mmCIF file of C-alpha atoms in Angstrom:
data_model
loop_
_atom_site.group_PDB
_atom_site.id
_atom_site.type_symbol
_atom_site.label_atom_id
_atom_site.label_comp_id
_atom_site.label_asym_id
_atom_site.label_seq_id
_atom_site.Cartn_x
_atom_site.Cartn_y
_atom_site.Cartn_z
ATOM 1 C CA ILE S 1 54.284 62.984 42.493
ATOM 2 C CA THR S 2 56.494 60.276 44.205
ATOM 3 C CA ALA S 3 58.707 58.738 41.532
ATOM 4 C CA LEU S 4 60.995 55.256 41.753
ATOM 5 C CA SER S 5 63.326 54.022 40.166
ATOM 6 C CA ASP S 6 63.312 50.770 38.324
ATOM 7 C CA ASP S 7 65.242 48.745 41.187
ATOM 8 C CA ALA S 8 63.244 50.286 43.230
ATOM 9 C CA ALA S 9 59.770 49.697 42.395
ATOM 10 C CA ALA S 10 60.874 46.376 40.909
ATOM 11 C CA ALA S 11 62.637 45.606 45.074
ATOM 12 C CA ALA S 12 59.723 46.774 46.457
ATOM 13 C CA GLY S 13 56.794 44.270 44.152
ATOM 14 C CA ILE S 14 55.716 47.726 42.481
ATOM 15 C CA THR S 15 54.705 46.916 38.980
ATOM 16 C CA PRO S 16 53.723 49.715 36.202
ATOM 17 C CA ASP S 17 49.547 49.543 35.863
ATOM 18 C CA PRO S 18 49.745 48.293 31.557
ATOM 19 C CA LEU S 19 46.088 49.683 31.608
ATOM 20 C CA ARG S 20 47.622 53.109 32.281
ATOM 21 C CA LEU S 21 49.151 55.580 29.637
ATOM 22 C CA PRO S 22 53.090 56.440 29.996
ATOM 23 C CA VAL S 23 53.831 60.078 30.851
ATOM 24 C CA SER S 24 56.393 62.471 30.263
ATOM 25 C CA VAL S 25 57.688 64.040 33.017
ATOM 26 C CA ARG S 26 59.821 66.989 32.821
ATOM 27 C CA THR S 27 63.299 67.215 34.762
ATOM 28 C CA ALA S 28 66.438 69.598 35.559
ATOM 29 C CA ASN S 29 67.531 67.327 32.547
ATOM 30 C CA GLY S 30 65.019 67.422 30.423
ATOM 31 C CA ASP S 31 61.626 65.333 29.627
ATOM 32 C CA VAL S 32 61.667 61.655 30.841
ATOM 33 C CA ALA S 33 59.178 59.196 29.903
ATOM 34 C CA ALA S 34 58.061 57.151 33.230
ATOM 35 C CA ARG S 35 54.312 54.833 33.777
ATOM 36 C CA MET S 36 52.115 55.020 36.606
ATOM 37 C CA ALA S 37 51.747 52.994 38.949
ATOM 38 C CA ARG S 38 49.116 53.116 42.515
ATOM 39 C CA VAL S 39 51.470 52.128 45.456
ATOM 40 C CA ASP S 40 49.234 49.536 48.662
ATOM 41 C CA GLU S 41 51.085 51.263 51.343
ATOM 42 C CA LEU S 42 54.090 53.538 51.406
ATOM 43 C CA ARG S 43 56.018 53.723 54.900
ATOM 44 C CA PHE S 44 58.836 55.035 56.480
ATOM 45 C CA GLY S 45 58.713 54.009 60.364
ATOM 46 C CA SER S 46 55.893 55.676 61.924
ATOM 47 C CA ILE S 47 54.460 57.412 58.872
ATOM 48 C CA VAL S 48 52.577 55.422 56.286
ATOM 49 C CA ALA S 49 50.231 56.483 53.022
ATOM 50 C CA ARG S 50 47.920 54.409 51.659
ATOM 51 C CA ASP S 51 46.875 53.970 48.115
ATOM 52 C CA MET S 52 49.220 56.258 46.015
ATOM 53 C CA ASP S 53 49.946 57.330 43.116
ATOM 54 C CA VAL S 54 53.475 56.919 41.399
ATOM 55 C CA ILE S 55 55.510 57.495 38.356
ATOM 56 C CA VAL S 56 58.181 54.108 38.088
ATOM 57 C CA THR S 57 61.653 55.872 35.583
ATOM 58 C CA GLY S 58 64.600 54.154 34.990
ATOM 59 C CA SER S 59 65.763 57.322 33.487
ATOM 60 C CA ALA S 60 66.400 59.268 36.888
ATOM 61 C CA GLY S 61 70.098 57.959 37.659
ATOM 62 C CA GLY S 62 68.512 55.605 40.219
ATOM 63 C CA LEU S 63 66.599 58.391 42.197
ATOM 64 C CA ASN S 64 63.858 58.252 44.356
ATOM 65 C CA VAL S 65 61.481 61.318 44.926
ATOM 66 C CA LEU S 66 59.387 62.222 47.322
ATOM 67 C CA GLY S 67 56.187 64.087 45.834
ATOM 68 C CA MET S 68 53.833 66.776 47.325
ATOM 69 C CA ASN S 69 51.460 63.949 46.970
ATOM 70 C CA PHE S 70 53.158 62.202 49.664
ATOM 71 C CA LEU S 71 54.307 64.890 51.529
ATOM 72 C CA SER S 72 51.047 66.530 51.821
ATOM 73 C CA ARG S 73 49.500 63.936 53.814
ATOM 74 C CA LEU S 74 52.094 65.006 56.138
ATOM 75 C CA LYS S 75 51.109 66.940 59.590
ATOM 76 C CA SER S 76 54.498 68.770 58.683
ATOM 77 C CA TRP S 77 57.954 68.204 57.120
ATOM 78 C CA ARG S 78 60.588 70.995 56.618
ATOM 79 C CA VAL S 79 64.326 71.322 56.465
ATOM 80 C CA GLU S 80 66.910 71.367 58.646
ATOM 81 C CA GLY S 81 70.811 71.729 57.465
ATOM 82 C CA GLY S 82 69.990 69.442 54.727
ATOM 83 C CA ILE S 83 68.092 67.059 56.542
ATOM 84 C CA LEU S 84 64.591 66.399 55.630
ATOM 85 C CA ILE S 85 62.022 66.224 58.571
ATOM 86 C CA LEU S 86 58.781 64.164 58.636
ATOM 87 C CA SER S 87 56.230 64.691 61.701
ATOM 88 C CA PRO S 88 52.801 62.245 60.882
ATOM 89 C CA ARG S 89 49.575 63.464 60.855
ATOM 90 C CA HIS S 90 48.417 59.769 61.935
ATOM 91 C CA PRO S 91 51.598 58.020 63.506
ATOM 92 C CA GLN S 92 51.332 54.489 63.173
ATOM 93 C CA LYS S 93 53.631 51.372 65.147
ATOM 94 C CA ALA S 94 56.929 51.125 63.165
ATOM 95 C CA ALA S 95 56.773 47.960 60.977
ATOM 96 C CA ASP S 96 59.928 46.189 62.974
ATOM 97 C CA THR S 97 58.248 47.565 66.412
ATOM 98 C CA PRO S 98 56.827 43.850 68.095
ATOM 99 C CA SER S 99 53.082 44.192 68.654
#
């Protein structure tokens, strides 16, 4: 699952759903408490994922992690020389591109 730090979630206006129970996530540093939230749209240039669950945690050292619930929506993804290459299944117009 995609994980957002408290700071990233707050900056994006994403708030944990108070009706969903907290979850415990196992990380390399042990178990971490997290809260579930729903993202209407997650965008990276021409890559857009809509209606996606995320977890929000302040205990991940400020890291944000793209989970398989995001990566599985892509045409493909790979790592080359330590760089994550994302290929959209259905490219969208980039948000900062004038119409």
